[in-house]
mmCIF file of C-alpha atoms in Angstrom:
data_model
loop_
_atom_site.group_PDB
_atom_site.id
_atom_site.type_symbol
_atom_site.label_atom_id
_atom_site.label_comp_id
_atom_site.label_asym_id
_atom_site.label_seq_id
_atom_site.Cartn_x
_atom_site.Cartn_y
_atom_site.Cartn_z
ATOM 1 C CA GLN A 1 16.166 7.354 -4.972
ATOM 2 C CA VAL A 2 14.803 4.016 -4.198
ATOM 3 C CA GLN A 3 11.875 1.779 -6.487
ATOM 4 C CA LEU A 4 10.547 -1.530 -4.411
ATOM 5 C CA VAL A 5 8.743 -3.535 -7.404
ATOM 6 C CA GLU A 6 6.567 -6.854 -6.002
ATOM 7 C CA SER A 7 5.273 -9.381 -8.398
ATOM 8 C CA GLY A 8 2.845 -12.996 -6.219
ATOM 9 C CA GLY A 9 -0.445 -12.325 -6.317
ATOM 10 C CA ASP A 10 -2.918 -13.811 -7.196
ATOM 11 C CA LEU A 11 -5.999 -15.580 -7.295
ATOM 12 C CA VAL A 12 -5.850 -18.765 -4.960
ATOM 13 C CA GLN A 13 -7.787 -21.136 -3.760
ATOM 14 C CA ALA A 14 -8.150 -21.426 -0.046
ATOM 15 C CA GLY A 15 -5.529 -23.887 1.880
ATOM 16 C CA GLY A 16 -3.554 -23.339 -0.850
ATOM 17 C CA SER A 17 0.063 -21.011 -1.606
ATOM 18 C CA LEU A 18 1.660 -17.806 -3.328
ATOM 19 C CA ARG A 19 5.022 -16.469 -2.848
ATOM 20 C CA LEU A 20 4.929 -13.049 -2.976
ATOM 21 C CA SER A 21 8.752 -11.185 -4.583
ATOM 22 C CA CYS A 22 10.237 -7.669 -3.352
ATOM 23 C CA ALA A 23 12.938 -6.284 -5.533
ATOM 24 C CA ALA A 24 14.537 -3.293 -4.378
ATOM 25 C CA SER A 25 16.712 -0.951 -7.517
ATOM 26 C CA GLY A 26 18.177 2.407 -6.614
ATOM 27 C CA ARG A 27 20.939 4.129 -4.639
ATOM 28 C CA ILE A 28 21.148 1.538 -1.914
ATOM 29 C CA PHE A 29 24.480 1.159 0.506
ATOM 30 C CA SER A 30 23.098 -0.982 2.447
ATOM 31 C CA ILE A 31 18.586 -2.254 3.747
ATOM 32 C CA ASN A 32 18.285 -2.851 7.419
ATOM 33 C CA VAL A 33 14.774 -4.434 7.635
ATOM 34 C CA MET A 34 12.824 -5.209 4.519
ATOM 35 C CA ALA A 35 8.802 -6.231 5.269
ATOM 36 C CA TRP A 36 5.497 -7.467 3.951
ATOM 37 C CA TYR A 37 2.450 -5.662 5.316
ATOM 38 C CA ARG A 38 -1.217 -5.756 3.859
ATOM 39 C CA GLN A 39 -4.236 -3.710 3.143
ATOM 40 C CA ALA A 40 -7.662 -5.145 3.164
ATOM 41 C CA PRO A 41 -10.987 -3.226 1.361
ATOM 42 C CA GLY A 42 -12.509 -0.754 4.931
ATOM 43 C CA LYS A 43 -9.677 -1.592 7.212
ATOM 44 C CA GLN A 44 -6.085 -0.402 8.183
ATOM 45 C CA ARG A 45 -2.931 -1.765 7.028
ATOM 46 C CA GLU A 46 -1.011 -4.218 9.402
ATOM 47 C CA SER A 47 2.139 -5.355 9.992
ATOM 48 C CA VAL A 48 2.196 -8.575 8.435
ATOM 49 C CA ALA A 49 6.554 -9.914 8.818
ATOM 50 C CA ALA A 50 9.561 -8.429 8.733
ATOM 51 C CA ILE A 51 12.946 -9.198 8.712
ATOM 52 C CA THR A 52 16.922 -8.171 9.472
ATOM 53 C CA ALA A 53 19.624 -7.668 8.167
ATOM 54 C CA ASP A 54 21.072 -10.627 10.185
ATOM 55 C CA GLY A 55 18.032 -12.491 9.699
ATOM 56 C CA THR A 56 16.568 -11.856 12.450
ATOM 57 C CA THR A 57 12.284 -12.275 11.529
ATOM 58 C CA TYR A 58 8.895 -11.131 13.062
ATOM 59 C CA TYR A 59 5.541 -12.305 12.339
ATOM 60 C CA ALA A 60 2.181 -11.073 13.757
ATOM 61 C CA ASP A 61 0.590 -13.595 15.748
ATOM 62 C CA SER A 62 -2.399 -14.420 12.845
ATOM 63 C CA VAL A 63 0.555 -15.673 10.045
ATOM 64 C CA LYS A 64 3.003 -17.839 12.102
ATOM 65 C CA GLY A 65 3.126 -21.286 11.622
ATOM 66 C CA ARG A 66 2.249 -20.823 7.925
ATOM 67 C CA PHE A 67 4.144 -17.424 6.423
ATOM 68 C CA THR A 68 7.911 -17.107 5.696
ATOM 69 C CA ILE A 69 10.171 -14.591 5.152
ATOM 70 C CA SER A 70 13.223 -14.151 3.898
ATOM 71 C CA ARG A 71 15.640 -11.733 1.900
ATOM 72 C CA ASP A 72 18.306 -12.445 -0.203
ATOM 73 C CA ASN A 73 21.105 -10.198 0.264
ATOM 74 C CA ALA A 74 22.898 -9.801 -3.406
ATOM 75 C CA LYS A 75 20.020 -9.082 -4.490
ATOM 76 C CA ASN A 76 18.003 -6.882 -2.887
ATOM 77 C CA THR A 77 14.464 -9.237 -2.056
ATOM 78 C CA VAL A 78 12.224 -10.423 0.386
ATOM 79 C CA TYR A 79 10.456 -12.966 -0.305
ATOM 80 C CA LEU A 80 7.424 -13.854 1.643
ATOM 81 C CA GLN A 81 6.232 -17.746 1.120
ATOM 82 C CA MET A 82 2.579 -18.645 1.723
ATOM 83 C CA ASN A 83 0.905 -21.298 2.888
ATOM 84 C CA SER A 84 -2.439 -22.348 4.046
ATOM 85 C CA LEU A 85 -4.207 -19.469 2.547
ATOM 86 C CA LYS A 86 -7.305 -18.198 4.327
ATOM 87 C CA PRO A 87 -10.086 -16.213 2.842
ATOM 88 C CA GLU A 88 -8.733 -13.754 5.722
ATOM 89 C CA ASP A 89 -5.092 -13.580 3.572
ATOM 90 C CA THR A 90 -7.677 -11.506 0.767
ATOM 91 C CA ALA A 91 -5.960 -9.019 1.235
ATOM 92 C CA ALA A 92 -3.132 -5.668 -1.196
ATOM 93 C CA TYR A 93 0.168 -6.956 -0.230
ATOM 94 C CA VAL A 94 2.334 -3.831 0.162
ATOM 95 C CA CYS A 95 6.463 -4.580 0.697
ATOM 96 C CA ASN A 96 8.194 -1.614 2.787
ATOM 97 C CA SER A 97 12.432 -1.879 3.172
ATOM 98 C CA ARG A 98 14.836 1.008 5.252
ATOM 99 C CA VAL A 99 16.959 2.073 2.935
ATOM 100 C CA VAL A 100 21.062 3.459 3.994
ATOM 101 C CA GLY A 101 21.889 4.764 0.356
ATOM 102 C CA ASN A 102 25.303 5.754 1.478
ATOM 103 C CA PRO A 103 27.971 5.051 3.545
ATOM 104 C CA GLY A 104 27.582 7.101 7.135
ATOM 105 C CA GLY A 105 24.047 7.770 5.813
ATOM 106 C CA TYR A 106 20.943 8.357 6.826
ATOM 107 C CA GLU A 107 17.937 5.993 6.520
ATOM 108 C CA VAL A 108 14.628 5.910 4.606
ATOM 109 C CA GLY A 109 11.905 3.472 4.722
ATOM 110 C CA TYR A 110 10.184 3.409 1.363
ATOM 111 C CA TRP A 111 7.249 1.457 0.038
ATOM 112 C CA GLY A 112 6.035 -0.193 -2.923
ATOM 113 C CA GLN A 113 2.974 -0.154 -4.613
ATOM 114 C CA GLY A 114 1.884 -3.251 -3.948
ATOM 115 C CA THR A 115 0.183 -6.519 -5.659
ATOM 116 C CA GLN A 116 -3.193 -8.515 -4.519
ATOM 117 C CA VAL A 117 -3.724 -11.549 -2.981
ATOM 118 C CA THR A 118 -7.354 -12.863 -3.442
ATOM 119 C CA VAL A 119 -8.325 -16.150 -1.396
ATOM 120 C CA SER A 120 -11.521 -17.652 -2.091
ATOM 121 C CA SER A 121 -13.653 -19.749 0.174
#
């Protein structure tokens, strides 16, 4: 079993910055993709950013140029640096990791519990 624990969410004014962290622990041989999603009240969950094991990144158009995703493979941790925050970035930010638990094993996706980001205008 694998656990994902997010941290870093907070209340911040528009234009401010936050850094989210998500640490994976448990039976981990390798982690392929680590990603951040967000869900605002009354809206569907949407992909924000993702990063592969070799560092290839993906960003939603709405956050390009403002958010930066990175990872520390030694710590099984993914980060999301969020700058120039806007009120529309307000949401619960949830981490997802696709984990291989054993050599030759198959990949399983795990979700964290989420951390709340609130941006005031």
